[in-house]
XYZ file of C-alpha atoms in Angstrom:
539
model
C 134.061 -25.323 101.714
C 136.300 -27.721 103.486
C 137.403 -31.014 102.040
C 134.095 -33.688 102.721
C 137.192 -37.260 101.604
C 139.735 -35.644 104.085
C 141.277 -38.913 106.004
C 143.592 -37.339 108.020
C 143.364 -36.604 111.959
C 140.416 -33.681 112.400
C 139.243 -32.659 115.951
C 135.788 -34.082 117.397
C 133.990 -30.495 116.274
C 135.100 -30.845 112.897
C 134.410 -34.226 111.932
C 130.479 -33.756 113.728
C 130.168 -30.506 111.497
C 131.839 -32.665 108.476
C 129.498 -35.519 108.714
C 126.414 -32.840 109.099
C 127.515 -31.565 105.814
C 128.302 -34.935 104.134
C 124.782 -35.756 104.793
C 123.443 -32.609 102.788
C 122.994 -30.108 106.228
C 122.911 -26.562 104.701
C 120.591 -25.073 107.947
C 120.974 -25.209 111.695
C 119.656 -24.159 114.383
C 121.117 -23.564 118.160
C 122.793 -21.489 120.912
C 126.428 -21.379 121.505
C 128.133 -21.825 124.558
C 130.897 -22.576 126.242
C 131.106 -26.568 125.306
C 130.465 -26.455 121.923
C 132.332 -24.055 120.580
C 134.018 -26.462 118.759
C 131.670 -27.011 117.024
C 130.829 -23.521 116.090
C 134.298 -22.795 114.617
C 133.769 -25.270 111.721
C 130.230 -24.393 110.420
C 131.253 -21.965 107.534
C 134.046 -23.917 106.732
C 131.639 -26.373 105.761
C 129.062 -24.094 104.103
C 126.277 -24.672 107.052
C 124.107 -21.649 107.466
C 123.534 -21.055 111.527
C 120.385 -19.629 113.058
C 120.579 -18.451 116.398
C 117.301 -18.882 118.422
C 117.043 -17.160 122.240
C 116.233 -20.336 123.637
C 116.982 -23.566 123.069
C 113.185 -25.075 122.671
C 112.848 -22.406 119.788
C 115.976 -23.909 118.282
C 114.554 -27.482 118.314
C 110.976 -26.053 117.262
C 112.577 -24.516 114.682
C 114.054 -27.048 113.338
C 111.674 -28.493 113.478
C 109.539 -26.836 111.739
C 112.279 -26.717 109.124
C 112.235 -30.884 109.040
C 108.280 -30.238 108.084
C 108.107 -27.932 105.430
C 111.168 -28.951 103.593
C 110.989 -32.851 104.012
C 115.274 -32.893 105.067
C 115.976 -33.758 108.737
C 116.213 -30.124 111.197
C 119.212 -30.207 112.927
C 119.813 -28.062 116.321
C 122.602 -27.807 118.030
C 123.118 -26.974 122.020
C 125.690 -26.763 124.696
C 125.472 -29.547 128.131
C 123.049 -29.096 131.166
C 120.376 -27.356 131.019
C 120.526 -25.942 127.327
C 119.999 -29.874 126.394
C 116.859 -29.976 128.866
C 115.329 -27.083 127.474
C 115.081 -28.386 124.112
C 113.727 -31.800 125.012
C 110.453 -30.534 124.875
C 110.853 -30.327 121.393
C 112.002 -32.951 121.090
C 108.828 -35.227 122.374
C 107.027 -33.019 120.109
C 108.946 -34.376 116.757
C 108.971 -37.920 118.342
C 105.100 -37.538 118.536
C 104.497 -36.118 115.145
C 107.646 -38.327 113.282
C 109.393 -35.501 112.765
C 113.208 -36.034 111.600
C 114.635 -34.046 113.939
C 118.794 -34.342 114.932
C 120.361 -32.867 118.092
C 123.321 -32.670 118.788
C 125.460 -31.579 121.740
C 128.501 -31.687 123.804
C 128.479 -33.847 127.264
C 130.853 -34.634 130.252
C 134.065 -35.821 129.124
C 134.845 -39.253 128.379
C 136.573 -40.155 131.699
C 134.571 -37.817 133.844
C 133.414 -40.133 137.508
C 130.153 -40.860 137.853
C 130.031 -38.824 141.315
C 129.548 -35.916 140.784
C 132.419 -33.184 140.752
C 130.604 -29.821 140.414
C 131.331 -29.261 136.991
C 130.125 -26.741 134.673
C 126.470 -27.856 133.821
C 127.081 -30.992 134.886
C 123.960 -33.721 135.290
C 123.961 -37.465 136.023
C 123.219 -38.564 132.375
C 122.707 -36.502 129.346
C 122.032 -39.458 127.396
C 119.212 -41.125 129.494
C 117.686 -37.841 129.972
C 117.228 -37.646 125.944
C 116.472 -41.249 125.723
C 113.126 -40.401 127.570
C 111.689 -38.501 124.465
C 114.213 -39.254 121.415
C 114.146 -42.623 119.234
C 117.582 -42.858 120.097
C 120.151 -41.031 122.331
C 124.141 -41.883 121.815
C 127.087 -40.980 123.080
C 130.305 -41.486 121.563
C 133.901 -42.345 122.524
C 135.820 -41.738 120.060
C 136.410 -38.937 117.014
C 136.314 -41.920 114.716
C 132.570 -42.754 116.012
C 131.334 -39.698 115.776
C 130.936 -39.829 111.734
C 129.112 -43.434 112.022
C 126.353 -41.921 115.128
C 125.556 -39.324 112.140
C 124.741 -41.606 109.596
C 122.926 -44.333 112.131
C 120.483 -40.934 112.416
C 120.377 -40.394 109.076
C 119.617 -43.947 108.263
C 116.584 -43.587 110.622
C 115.511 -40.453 108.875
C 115.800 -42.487 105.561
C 114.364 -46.242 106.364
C 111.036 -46.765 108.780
C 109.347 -44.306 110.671
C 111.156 -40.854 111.278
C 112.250 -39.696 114.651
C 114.308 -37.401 116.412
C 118.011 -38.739 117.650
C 120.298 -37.635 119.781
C 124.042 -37.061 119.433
C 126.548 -36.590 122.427
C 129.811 -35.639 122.112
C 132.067 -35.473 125.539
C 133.402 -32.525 125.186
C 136.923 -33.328 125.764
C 136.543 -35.320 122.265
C 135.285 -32.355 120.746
C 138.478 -30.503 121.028
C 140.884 -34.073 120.724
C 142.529 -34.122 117.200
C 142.430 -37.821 116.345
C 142.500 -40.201 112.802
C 138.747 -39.618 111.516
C 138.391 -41.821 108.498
C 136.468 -41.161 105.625
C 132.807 -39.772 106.443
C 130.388 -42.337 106.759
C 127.172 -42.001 104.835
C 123.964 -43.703 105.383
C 123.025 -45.393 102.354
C 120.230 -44.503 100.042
C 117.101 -46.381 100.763
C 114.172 -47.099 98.263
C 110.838 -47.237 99.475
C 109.280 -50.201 101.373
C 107.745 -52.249 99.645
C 104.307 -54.410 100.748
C 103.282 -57.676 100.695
C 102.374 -58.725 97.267
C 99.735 -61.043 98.964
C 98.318 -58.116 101.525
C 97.884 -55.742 98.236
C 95.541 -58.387 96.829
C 93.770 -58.896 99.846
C 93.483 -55.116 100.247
C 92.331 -54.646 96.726
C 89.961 -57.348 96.658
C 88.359 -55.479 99.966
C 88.179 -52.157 98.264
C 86.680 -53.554 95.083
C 83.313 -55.081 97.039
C 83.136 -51.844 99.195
C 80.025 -49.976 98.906
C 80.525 -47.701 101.433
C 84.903 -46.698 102.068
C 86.125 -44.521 103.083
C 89.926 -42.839 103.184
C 91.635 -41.095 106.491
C 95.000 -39.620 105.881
C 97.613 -39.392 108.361
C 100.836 -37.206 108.004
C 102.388 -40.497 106.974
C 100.689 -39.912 103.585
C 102.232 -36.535 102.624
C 104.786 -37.960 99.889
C 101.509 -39.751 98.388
C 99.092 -37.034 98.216
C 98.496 -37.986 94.335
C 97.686 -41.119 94.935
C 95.408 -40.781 97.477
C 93.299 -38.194 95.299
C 93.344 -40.851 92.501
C 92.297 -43.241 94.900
C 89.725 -41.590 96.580
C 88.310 -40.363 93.036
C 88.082 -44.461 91.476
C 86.622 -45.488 94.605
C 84.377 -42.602 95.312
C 85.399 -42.377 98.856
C 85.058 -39.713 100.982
C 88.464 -38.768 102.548
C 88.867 -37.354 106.344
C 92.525 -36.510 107.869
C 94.397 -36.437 110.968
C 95.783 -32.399 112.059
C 99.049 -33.843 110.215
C 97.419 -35.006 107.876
C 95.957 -31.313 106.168
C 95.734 -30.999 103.105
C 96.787 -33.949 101.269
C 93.733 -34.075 99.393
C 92.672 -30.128 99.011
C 90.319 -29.488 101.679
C 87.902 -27.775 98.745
C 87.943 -31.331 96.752
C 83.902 -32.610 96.686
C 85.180 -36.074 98.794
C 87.321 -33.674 101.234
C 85.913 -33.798 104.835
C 89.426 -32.266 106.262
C 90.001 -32.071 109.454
C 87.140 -33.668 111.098
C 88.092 -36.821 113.135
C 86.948 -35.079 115.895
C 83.223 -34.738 114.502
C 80.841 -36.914 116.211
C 78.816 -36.863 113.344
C 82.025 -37.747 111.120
C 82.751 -40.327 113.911
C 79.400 -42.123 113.378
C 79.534 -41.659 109.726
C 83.507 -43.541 110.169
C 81.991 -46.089 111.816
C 79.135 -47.085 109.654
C 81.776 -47.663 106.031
C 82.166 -50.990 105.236
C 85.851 -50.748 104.230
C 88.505 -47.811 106.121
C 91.290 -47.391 104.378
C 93.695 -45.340 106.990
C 96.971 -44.437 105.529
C 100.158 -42.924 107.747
C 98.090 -42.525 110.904
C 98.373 -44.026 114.585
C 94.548 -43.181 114.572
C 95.311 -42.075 118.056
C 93.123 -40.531 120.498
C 95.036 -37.122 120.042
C 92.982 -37.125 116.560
C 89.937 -37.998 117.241
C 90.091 -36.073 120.771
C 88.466 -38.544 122.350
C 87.720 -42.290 122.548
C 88.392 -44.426 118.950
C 85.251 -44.951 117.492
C 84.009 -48.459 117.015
C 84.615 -49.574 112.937
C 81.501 -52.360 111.922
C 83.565 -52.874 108.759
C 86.880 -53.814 107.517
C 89.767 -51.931 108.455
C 93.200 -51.532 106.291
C 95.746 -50.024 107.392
C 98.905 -48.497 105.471
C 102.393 -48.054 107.625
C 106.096 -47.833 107.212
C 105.806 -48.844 110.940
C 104.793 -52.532 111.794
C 103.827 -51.608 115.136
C 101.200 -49.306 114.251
C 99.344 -52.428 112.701
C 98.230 -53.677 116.124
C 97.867 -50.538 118.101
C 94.832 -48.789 118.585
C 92.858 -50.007 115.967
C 93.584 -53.339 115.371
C 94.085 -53.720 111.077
C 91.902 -56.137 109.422
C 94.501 -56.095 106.535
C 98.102 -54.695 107.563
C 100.198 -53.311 104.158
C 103.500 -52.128 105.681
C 105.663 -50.538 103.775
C 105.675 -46.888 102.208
C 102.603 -45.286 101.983
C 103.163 -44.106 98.138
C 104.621 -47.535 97.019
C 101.755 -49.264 98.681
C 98.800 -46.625 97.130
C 100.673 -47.432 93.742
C 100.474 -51.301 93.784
C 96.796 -50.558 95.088
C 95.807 -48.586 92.550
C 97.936 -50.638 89.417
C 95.752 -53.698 90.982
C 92.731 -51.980 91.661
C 92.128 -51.362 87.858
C 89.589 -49.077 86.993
C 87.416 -51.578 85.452
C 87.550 -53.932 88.357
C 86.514 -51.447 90.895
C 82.996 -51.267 92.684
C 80.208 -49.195 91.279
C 80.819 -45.934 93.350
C 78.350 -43.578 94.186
C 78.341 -40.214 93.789
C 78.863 -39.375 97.306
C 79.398 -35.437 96.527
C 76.665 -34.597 98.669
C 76.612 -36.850 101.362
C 80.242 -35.117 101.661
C 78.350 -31.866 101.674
C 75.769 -32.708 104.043
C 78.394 -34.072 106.749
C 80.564 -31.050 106.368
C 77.413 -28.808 106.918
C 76.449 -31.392 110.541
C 79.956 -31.342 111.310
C 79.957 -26.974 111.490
C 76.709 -27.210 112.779
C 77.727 -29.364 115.611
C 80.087 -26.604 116.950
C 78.967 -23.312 115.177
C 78.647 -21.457 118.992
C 81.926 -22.296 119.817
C 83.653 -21.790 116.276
C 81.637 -18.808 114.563
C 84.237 -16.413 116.048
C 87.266 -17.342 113.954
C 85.139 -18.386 110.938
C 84.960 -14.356 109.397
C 88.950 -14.067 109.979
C 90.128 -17.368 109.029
C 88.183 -16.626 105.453
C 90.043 -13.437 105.350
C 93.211 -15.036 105.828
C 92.122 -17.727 103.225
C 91.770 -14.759 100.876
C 95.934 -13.750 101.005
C 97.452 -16.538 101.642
C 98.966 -18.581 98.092
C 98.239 -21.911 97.370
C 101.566 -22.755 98.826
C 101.722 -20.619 101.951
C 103.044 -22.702 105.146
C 100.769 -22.087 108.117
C 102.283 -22.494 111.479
C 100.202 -23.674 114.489
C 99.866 -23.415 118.311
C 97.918 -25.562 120.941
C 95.250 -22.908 120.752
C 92.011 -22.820 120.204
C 91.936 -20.467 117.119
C 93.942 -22.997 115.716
C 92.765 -26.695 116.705
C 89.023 -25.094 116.947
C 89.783 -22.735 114.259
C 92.215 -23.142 111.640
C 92.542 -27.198 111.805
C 89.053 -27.702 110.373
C 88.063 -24.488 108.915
C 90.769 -23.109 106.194
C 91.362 -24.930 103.737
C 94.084 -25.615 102.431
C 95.884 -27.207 99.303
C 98.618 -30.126 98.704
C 100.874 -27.447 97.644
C 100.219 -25.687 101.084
C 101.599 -26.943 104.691
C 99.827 -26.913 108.149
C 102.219 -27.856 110.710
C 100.609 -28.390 114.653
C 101.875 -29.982 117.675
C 99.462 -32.852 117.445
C 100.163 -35.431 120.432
C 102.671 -33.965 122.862
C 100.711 -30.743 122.057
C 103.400 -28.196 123.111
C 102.811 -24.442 123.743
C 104.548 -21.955 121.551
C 105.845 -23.960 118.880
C 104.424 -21.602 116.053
C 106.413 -18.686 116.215
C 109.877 -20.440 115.705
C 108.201 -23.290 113.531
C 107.522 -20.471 111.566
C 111.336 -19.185 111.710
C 112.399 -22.831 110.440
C 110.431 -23.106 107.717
C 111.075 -19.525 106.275
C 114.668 -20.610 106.574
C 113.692 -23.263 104.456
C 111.579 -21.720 101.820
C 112.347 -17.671 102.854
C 110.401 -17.063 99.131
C 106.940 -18.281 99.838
C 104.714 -17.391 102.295
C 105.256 -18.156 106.034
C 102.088 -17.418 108.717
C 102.158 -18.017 112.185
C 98.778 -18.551 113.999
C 98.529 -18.707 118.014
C 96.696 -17.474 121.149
C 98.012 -14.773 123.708
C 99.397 -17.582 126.177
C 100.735 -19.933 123.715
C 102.825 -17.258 122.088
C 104.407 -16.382 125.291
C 106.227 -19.359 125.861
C 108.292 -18.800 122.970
C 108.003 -14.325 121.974
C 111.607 -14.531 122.620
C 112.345 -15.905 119.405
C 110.470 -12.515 117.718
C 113.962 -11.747 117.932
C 115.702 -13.991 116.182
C 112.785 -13.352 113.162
C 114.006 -9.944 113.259
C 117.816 -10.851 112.667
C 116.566 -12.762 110.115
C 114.875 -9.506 108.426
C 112.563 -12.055 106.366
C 108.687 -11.004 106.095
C 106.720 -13.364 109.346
C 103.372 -12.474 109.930
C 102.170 -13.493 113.767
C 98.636 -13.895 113.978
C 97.270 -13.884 117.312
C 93.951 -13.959 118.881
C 94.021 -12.839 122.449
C 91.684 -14.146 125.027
C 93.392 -13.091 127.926
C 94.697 -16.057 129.523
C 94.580 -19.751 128.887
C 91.095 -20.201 127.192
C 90.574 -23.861 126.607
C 91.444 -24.094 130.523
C 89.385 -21.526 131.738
C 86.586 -23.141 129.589
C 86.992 -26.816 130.894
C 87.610 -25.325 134.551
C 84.049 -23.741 134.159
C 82.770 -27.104 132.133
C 83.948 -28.842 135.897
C 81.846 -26.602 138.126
C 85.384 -25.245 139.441
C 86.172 -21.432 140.063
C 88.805 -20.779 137.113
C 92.195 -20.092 139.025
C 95.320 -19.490 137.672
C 94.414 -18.838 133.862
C 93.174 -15.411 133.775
C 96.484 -13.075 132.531
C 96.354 -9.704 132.197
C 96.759 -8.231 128.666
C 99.941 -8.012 126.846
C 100.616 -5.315 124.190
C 102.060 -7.778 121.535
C 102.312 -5.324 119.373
C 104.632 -3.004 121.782
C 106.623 -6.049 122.215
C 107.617 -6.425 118.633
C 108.454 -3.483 118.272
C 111.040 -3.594 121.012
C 112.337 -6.971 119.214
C 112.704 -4.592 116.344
C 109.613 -5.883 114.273
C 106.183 -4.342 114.036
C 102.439 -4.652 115.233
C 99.078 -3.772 115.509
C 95.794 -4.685 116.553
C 93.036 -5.212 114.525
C 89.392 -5.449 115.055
C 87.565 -6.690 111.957
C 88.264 -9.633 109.260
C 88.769 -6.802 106.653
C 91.305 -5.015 108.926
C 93.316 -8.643 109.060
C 93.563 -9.038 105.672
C 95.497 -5.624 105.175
C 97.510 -6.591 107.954
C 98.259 -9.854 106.438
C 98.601 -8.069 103.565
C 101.215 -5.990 104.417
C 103.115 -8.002 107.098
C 104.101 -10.632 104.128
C 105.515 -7.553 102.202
C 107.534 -6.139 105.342
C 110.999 -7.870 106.140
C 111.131 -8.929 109.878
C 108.102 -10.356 112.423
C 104.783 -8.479 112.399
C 102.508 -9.348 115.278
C 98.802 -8.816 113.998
C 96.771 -9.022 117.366
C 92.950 -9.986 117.545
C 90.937 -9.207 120.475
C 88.889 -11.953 122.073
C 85.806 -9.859 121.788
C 86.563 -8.690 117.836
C 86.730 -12.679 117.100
C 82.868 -13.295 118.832
């Protein structure tokens, strides 16, 4: 590996791929082309593995997914123009979801007019155009910058809410050979800490509640034990956001799981006395619809300040990290000074039962697979997701899943055909557990492409996809309008034809049985297997 302390003059490529690797980058996703190669010839140098998606969304999904599963920022790398557009959809997604997410690319050089010239991929700003979906977008002007823009990003990664940030490099600076410095590093960061005085007022809430209540945003993950210990001293039933899975094991007697979307868990929600909502925006993308009116207290745990005033207005804001702030609830919420709880097992068990109820019709026809699934997968098997209904009808509230198990979905921006190469980054990230990517027929063919790139990578990828033919949940709300559905009936695909040709394999299967082999078998088999499920073998 290259010297890291090297002072001397280094080119623009080599000091962006050192201060990637000063900053602990092992994995990256991208395309080359001709701007960046640059920044291409230093990766191995500098011991950073390279994944090469077939489009430059999948890179940034990727990566993204890889930022999820593992917890360390995905980085993606892409050439000017359009390679940078394409993967700004991505990038809105990981803005949405607070996903640490780092792109970085090459852009007109330093001194090139603001009129356009007709140059190769040339646009009127790179940087504004990234601005638009990133939490920030920077370009730099000199080789010596370029090691300080990587740490600002990886300071944001490491203090507040995470977010995606953008890196441009002109390209002329990429190939310059100019003093460099010593790499900067963004400092180490220790949690946030509350307000002493909002923990008591907190605590002093939760101790007189009779009736709390617990709902878990993705801004909880790191503190999944203590909201179990919390939930379990109060007694309170706990509901989460789609980022929010599995914190507390769906299969736990005060787990409601996915469910914001329940009217019945809505009305429930809005009958507690005390909410406690931890790491969640409590957006209308979670509770698809409009927030439900809280009679009682509401207290509300965020890194971010802002998220105490939006939406749901807190009662009691403790800002800070979501683990340091559970801890000082819990070390001044003693045991003995909390409320009497009731056993509220099967009140739990009665909503879960309404909730099911409510939409039985409409989710029946995934229930029989998604149990088969539930049957293979390990406790710590990462589940990709797609907008699709299998999996926000489906999947989201019906398979449970474990704290030692990830669910990652495009909540918010809600993207098409992020699962596949979510899938690819997080089997980059962990290629010995179990990887699973779930989506629908039109979903996955935004992104099949990257079935490619899992094929390079020779590591086992099972793609689960139910096939309705078209866009379903558009058809459906077409038809729910009194309108003539246009434009979202497709013709069949054989998926499993297509992998093939990518150099994976694939089949079709017609019963939950018949999945579970699949499964089975596509998690022993290196490469993508595409494991396709007829509409009408799913009613």
């Amino acid at each position: 590996m290259s010297d890291l302390s090297r002072k001397d003059a280094l080119s623009g490529g080599e000091a962006l791929v050192r201060a990637l690797a000063a900053h602990g980058v092992t994995d990256a996703f991208g395309i080359p082309g001709t701007h960046n190669l640059e920044v291409y010839r230093h990766l191995q140098a500098y011991g950073i593995r390279h994944v090469t998606a077939r489009h430059e969304q999948g890179a940034g999904y990727a990566a993204d997914g890889y930022a999820r599963a593992s917890g360390r920022p995905g980085v993606a790398i892409t050439t000017t123009g359009p390679a940078l557009l394409n993967i700004a959809a991505a990038v809105g997604q990981a803005y949405s979801d607070s996903v640490p997410l780092l792109v970085v690319s090459p852009g007109m050089p330093l001194r090139h007019p603001r009129q356009s010239t007709g140059l190769l991929h040339e646009m009127r700003s790179q940087t504004e155009a990234l601005r638009g979906v990133a939490a920030f977008s920077h370009r730099v002007s000199s080789v010596d910058e370029i090691g300080a823009a990587v740490a600002r990003a990886f300071t944001l990664f490491r203090t507040g809410r995470p977010r995606p940030a953008h890196i441009e490099v002109p390209l002329d600076l990429l190939e310059a050979v100019e003093p460099a410095g010593p790499p900067r590093i963004a400092p180490p960061a220790g949690p946030a800490l509350p307000d002493p005085a909002a923990v008591e007022a907190a605590a002093a809430a939760l101790r007189s509640a009779r009736r709390p209540a617990l709902v878990l945003g993705g801004g909880a993950r790191a503190a999944g034990r203590e909201c179990r210990a919390l939930a379990q001293l109060l007694g309170a039933p706990v509901v989460t956001t789609a980022n929010g899975k599995g914190i507390v094991d769906e299969r736990h007697p005060l787990s409601l799981g996915v469910s914001l979307h329940s009217p019945a868990v809505q009305k429930w929600l809005a009958d507690r006395d005390v909410v406690l909502a931890v790491g969640t925006e409590l957006a209308e993308s979670d509770v698809w619809g409009p927030l439900p009116a809280l009679t009682g207290a509401l207290l509300r745990v965020d890194v971010d300040p802002a998220q105490m005033y939006a939406g749901l207005p807190a009662d009691t804001a403790l800002v800070g990290d979501a683990r340091a702030v559970l801890a000082a609830l819990l070390e001044t919420l003693r045991p003995d000074e909390a409320g009497e709880p009731v056993d509220t097992a099967a009140e739990v068990t009665g909503l879960r039962a309404t909730r099911d109820d409510e939409t039985r019709g409409r989710d029946a026809r995934w229930l029989p697979y998604l149990r088969a699934m539930r049957r293979v997968l390990a406790e710590d098997a990462v589940v990709t997701s797609d907008s699709a209904q299998c999996c926000y009808y489906g999947a989201l509230p019906h398979l449970p899943l474990g704290p030692e198990a990830r669910y990652l979905h495009p909540t918010g921006f809600g993207t098409l055909g992020y699962a596949l190469p979510a899938a690819i980054g997080a089997k980059t990230a962990y290629p010995g557990r179990q990887v699973v990517a779930l989506s629908g027929d039109g979903g996955l063919q935004f992104s099949v492409q990257e079935l490619a790139t899992a094929a390079q990578l020779g590591l086992p990828l099972p793609v689960v996809v139910f096939d309705n033919c078209g866009y379903g949940e558009i058809r459906e709300e077409m038809a729910a309008r009194g309108d003539r559905p246009t434009a979202v009936d497709l013709p069949s695909v054989d998926l499993a034809a297509l992998a093939r040709a990518y150099g994976g394999r694939g089949g079709t299967v017609r019963s939950p049985d018949e999945l579970a082999d699949a499964l089975t078998r596509g998690l022993a088999t290196p490469g993508p297997t595409v494991v396709t499920v007829p509409e009408e073998s799913s009613r």
